[in-house]
XYZ file of C-alpha atoms in Angstrom:
314
model
C 216.117 -109.792 102.483
C 218.182 -112.706 103.881
C 216.621 -116.004 105.109
C 218.694 -115.847 108.233
C 219.849 -113.135 110.532
C 223.144 -111.380 109.737
C 226.071 -110.785 111.960
C 227.688 -107.332 111.767
C 231.326 -106.105 111.853
C 231.741 -102.286 111.941
C 235.201 -100.867 111.354
C 235.308 -97.310 112.356
C 238.326 -95.103 111.323
C 237.943 -91.996 113.627
C 239.579 -89.036 111.867
C 241.399 -91.067 109.240
C 239.602 -89.936 105.956
C 242.716 -87.866 104.884
C 245.165 -90.744 105.338
C 243.373 -92.870 102.620
C 245.482 -93.206 99.402
C 245.501 -95.300 96.228
C 247.724 -97.793 98.003
C 244.842 -98.823 100.175
C 243.569 -101.428 97.486
C 241.365 -103.399 99.862
C 239.321 -100.304 101.016
C 238.662 -99.400 97.389
C 237.840 -103.092 96.472
C 235.236 -103.008 99.231
C 233.671 -99.975 97.881
C 233.518 -101.437 94.208
C 231.706 -104.389 95.720
C 229.183 -102.742 97.935
C 227.017 -99.580 98.349
C 228.494 -96.342 99.757
C 227.132 -93.090 101.202
C 227.417 -90.536 103.839
C 226.622 -90.105 107.555
C 225.885 -86.543 108.516
C 226.970 -85.221 111.887
C 226.099 -82.116 113.908
C 228.127 -79.068 114.462
C 230.639 -79.380 117.191
C 230.215 -77.247 120.418
C 232.593 -74.305 121.040
C 235.824 -75.135 122.964
C 235.411 -78.913 122.512
C 238.408 -80.964 123.541
C 239.593 -83.738 121.235
C 238.563 -86.465 123.758
C 235.126 -84.922 123.753
C 234.949 -84.903 120.117
C 235.889 -88.673 119.719
C 233.154 -89.788 122.152
C 230.444 -87.335 120.771
C 230.990 -88.438 117.199
C 230.944 -92.071 118.341
C 227.872 -91.413 120.324
C 226.123 -90.165 117.273
C 227.237 -93.205 115.190
C 225.721 -95.332 117.957
C 222.632 -93.340 118.309
C 223.573 -92.628 121.942
C 223.985 -88.984 122.097
C 221.524 -88.622 124.932
C 223.488 -91.034 126.775
C 226.581 -89.057 126.104
C 225.022 -85.874 127.447
C 223.965 -87.805 130.561
C 227.393 -89.243 131.062
C 228.886 -85.731 130.975
C 226.462 -84.706 133.649
C 224.142 -82.870 131.504
C 220.358 -83.098 130.708
C 218.731 -84.187 127.588
C 215.101 -83.657 126.393
C 214.813 -87.421 125.870
C 216.618 -88.720 128.918
C 215.798 -86.907 132.115
C 217.414 -89.286 134.508
C 220.318 -91.758 134.728
C 218.108 -94.758 134.876
C 216.493 -93.877 131.572
C 219.722 -94.618 129.743
C 219.158 -97.922 128.150
C 221.906 -100.395 127.180
C 222.339 -101.582 123.540
C 220.981 -104.852 124.450
C 217.734 -103.383 125.866
C 217.322 -101.067 122.918
C 217.887 -103.819 120.183
C 216.096 -106.935 121.393
C 218.860 -108.495 123.231
C 221.715 -107.556 120.809
C 225.036 -108.923 122.049
C 227.636 -106.287 121.040
C 231.428 -105.763 121.656
C 233.609 -102.701 120.873
C 237.361 -102.961 120.199
C 239.433 -99.935 121.008
C 242.511 -98.812 122.622
C 241.059 -95.318 123.562
C 240.257 -95.160 127.180
C 237.412 -92.679 126.790
C 235.792 -94.887 124.007
C 236.128 -98.030 126.322
C 234.520 -96.048 129.116
C 231.723 -94.984 127.079
C 231.222 -98.358 125.512
C 230.770 -99.954 128.996
C 228.267 -97.279 129.818
C 226.277 -98.402 126.871
C 226.491 -102.163 127.657
C 229.102 -103.113 125.115
C 231.561 -105.881 126.003
C 234.917 -103.806 125.660
C 237.972 -105.627 124.179
C 241.428 -104.359 123.182
C 243.448 -105.190 120.040
C 245.663 -107.319 122.269
C 242.769 -109.568 123.159
C 242.484 -110.461 119.531
C 246.102 -111.525 119.100
C 247.097 -113.320 122.328
C 244.957 -116.373 121.401
C 245.902 -116.718 117.887
C 246.579 -120.356 116.847
C 249.442 -119.304 114.603
C 251.505 -116.329 113.640
C 250.377 -116.515 110.021
C 246.736 -116.128 111.059
C 245.610 -112.747 110.368
C 243.829 -110.546 112.983
C 240.797 -110.263 110.910
C 240.068 -113.932 111.552
C 240.038 -113.213 115.264
C 237.300 -110.554 114.655
C 235.138 -113.094 112.485
C 235.539 -115.697 115.326
C 233.820 -113.425 117.689
C 230.905 -113.429 115.233
C 230.973 -117.263 114.772
C 232.825 -117.311 111.380
C 235.622 -119.765 111.446
C 237.351 -122.035 108.880
C 235.048 -120.800 106.206
C 232.067 -121.931 108.128
C 229.237 -120.243 110.068
C 228.410 -121.696 113.358
C 224.745 -121.687 114.646
C 225.735 -119.621 117.748
C 228.232 -116.918 118.279
C 229.691 -114.913 121.202
C 228.363 -111.666 119.589
C 225.819 -110.463 117.047
C 227.773 -107.163 116.414
C 231.398 -106.136 116.833
C 232.590 -102.483 116.483
C 236.178 -101.776 115.914
C 237.321 -98.278 116.682
C 240.685 -97.039 115.294
C 241.608 -93.493 116.315
C 244.164 -91.292 114.660
C 247.488 -91.532 116.572
C 246.705 -94.855 118.181
C 249.827 -96.923 118.103
C 248.554 -100.517 118.868
C 250.788 -103.596 118.849
C 248.999 -105.020 116.023
C 250.443 -102.295 113.746
C 253.982 -103.704 114.552
C 252.800 -107.281 113.986
C 251.322 -106.651 110.591
C 254.314 -104.372 109.502
C 251.974 -101.603 108.414
C 252.787 -97.866 108.742
C 249.634 -96.152 110.059
C 246.060 -96.593 111.089
C 244.565 -96.703 107.739
C 247.050 -99.403 106.811
C 245.777 -101.312 109.723
C 242.044 -101.034 108.416
C 243.085 -101.708 104.929
C 244.969 -105.007 106.139
C 241.710 -105.949 108.172
C 239.475 -105.442 105.258
C 241.762 -107.553 103.018
C 241.779 -110.293 105.479
C 238.050 -110.265 105.729
C 237.411 -110.289 102.002
C 239.796 -112.993 101.561
C 237.900 -115.282 104.043
C 234.377 -114.078 103.002
C 234.650 -115.089 99.417
C 231.629 -114.854 96.993
C 229.569 -117.868 97.488
C 230.834 -118.841 101.010
C 228.621 -119.217 104.130
C 230.351 -116.294 105.675
C 229.867 -113.723 102.761
C 225.963 -114.185 102.950
C 225.879 -113.769 106.704
C 228.457 -111.001 107.461
C 227.288 -107.461 107.198
C 230.393 -105.386 106.911
C 230.482 -101.678 107.366
C 233.433 -99.437 107.179
C 233.032 -95.928 108.406
C 235.660 -93.204 108.049
C 235.432 -89.748 109.571
C 237.332 -86.336 109.201
C 237.675 -85.909 113.096
C 239.201 -82.800 114.179
C 240.905 -82.254 110.730
C 238.082 -80.229 109.241
C 239.170 -76.831 107.985
C 237.752 -73.977 105.938
C 238.839 -75.600 102.709
C 237.028 -78.844 103.620
C 233.849 -76.936 104.443
C 233.740 -75.499 101.024
C 234.874 -78.274 98.877
C 233.485 -81.349 100.807
C 229.787 -80.178 101.035
C 226.747 -82.608 100.835
C 224.529 -80.000 99.218
C 225.683 -78.637 95.838
C 223.065 -75.809 95.668
C 224.593 -72.533 97.057
C 222.551 -70.796 99.734
C 221.704 -67.807 97.754
C 220.611 -69.779 94.650
C 217.108 -69.251 93.547
C 217.146 -73.131 92.723
C 217.701 -73.845 96.295
C 214.146 -72.754 96.993
C 212.832 -75.401 94.689
C 214.822 -78.307 96.216
C 213.031 -80.530 98.973
C 214.539 -80.932 102.236
C 217.200 -83.790 102.094
C 216.486 -86.742 104.429
C 219.754 -86.267 106.287
C 218.519 -82.730 107.551
C 215.396 -84.402 109.086
C 214.653 -86.505 112.148
C 211.070 -87.730 111.829
C 209.082 -84.664 110.795
C 211.407 -82.274 112.457
C 214.366 -80.271 110.853
C 217.796 -80.769 112.526
C 218.784 -77.206 113.218
C 222.568 -77.834 113.927
C 223.385 -80.174 111.073
C 226.945 -80.053 109.519
C 226.536 -79.981 105.888
C 230.119 -80.566 105.154
C 232.781 -83.362 105.859
C 230.226 -86.100 106.757
C 231.434 -89.564 107.689
C 232.117 -91.721 104.643
C 230.530 -95.183 104.666
C 230.702 -98.410 102.593
C 228.683 -101.526 103.351
C 228.876 -105.020 101.754
C 227.078 -108.285 102.366
C 226.772 -110.725 99.444
C 223.305 -110.801 97.867
C 222.013 -108.360 100.453
C 223.384 -105.069 99.890
C 222.966 -103.278 96.512
C 226.041 -102.812 94.469
C 226.533 -99.165 93.252
C 229.015 -97.434 90.770
C 231.461 -96.105 93.219
C 234.888 -97.555 92.975
C 237.032 -95.569 95.366
C 236.895 -94.742 99.189
C 236.745 -90.940 98.462
C 234.302 -88.173 99.238
C 234.061 -87.156 95.467
C 233.617 -90.617 94.135
C 230.888 -91.623 96.716
C 229.073 -88.301 96.042
C 229.077 -88.770 92.336
C 228.557 -92.510 92.157
C 227.524 -93.925 95.532
C 223.912 -95.284 96.011
C 223.102 -94.271 99.661
C 223.581 -90.573 99.475
C 223.323 -89.230 103.142
C 221.490 -89.961 106.288
C 221.970 -88.731 109.925
C 224.667 -90.705 111.699
C 222.446 -91.669 114.464
C 220.121 -93.606 111.998
C 223.118 -95.920 111.105
C 222.802 -98.277 113.985
C 219.091 -98.959 113.299
C 219.862 -99.799 109.713
C 222.464 -102.325 110.871
C 220.255 -103.762 113.690
C 217.556 -104.329 111.001
C 219.933 -106.553 109.108
C 220.505 -108.531 112.332
C 216.708 -108.882 112.878
C 217.064 -106.703 116.002
C 215.107 -103.622 114.842
C 212.257 -102.671 112.557
C 213.092 -101.065 109.227
C 213.784 -97.323 109.425
C 212.564 -95.179 106.589
C 211.907 -96.378 103.046
């Protein structure tokens, strides 16, 4: 356990898993340093639009599915009225959080949850020099600058949302080809700044999450499966319920057992190091140390590192 509260940077590549290649060396380097696993999602509703999917999966990642239903005008068993939707600050002991995105639906939902909403242009227009990487602007929001950690910071948590097909100006500035190139560049800049032994490395809790988005197909559902036991196998009766299929003591009935979000996390001397070396489903399944948890438990785990929530689970 760290002797001071961490500050969290979450980079979420929405629907970008299939764009990851061997050329994204910084993403693979991060996996080799940290601990990786999966975040399971629920099945998508029938006739769901792409805009709805983007916000619904983000809502699960931020443990705000009830708020998502309320915003759509529906009702939730846990949120019976609009006033019961709590902001992220109310839920996590005054947590100061920002979300960076170019997606109008993501920005609207972020405001609804009490996030400060920023765009990528906000990160670059105040750069002190052209050579300064955009990753440094993200770190400044968390009070990391010049290799030092300030006692105070503007935010405790910053979430960066990068969606498939979002052509932001920063792509042109960094001379990168697609959205995963952008994320790879950001991770490279962060790892270069947060060198082992530095003040930043011991205080920055970095999470990179990648999802399949709407690109899930029949081939993916058969190959990218969390549970290796076949449904009709006699051995399946002997296997206990996996934690990602449960919430408290209750079984999650509409869990999607395939194409989960891939996640890797790193903080020097805080996160455990596993044997995974590549940001891929197969490598993380075979060598990752975190296995799978429901996506809506992710933010609680991060908030615990920030001293903003009690420990969830073991």
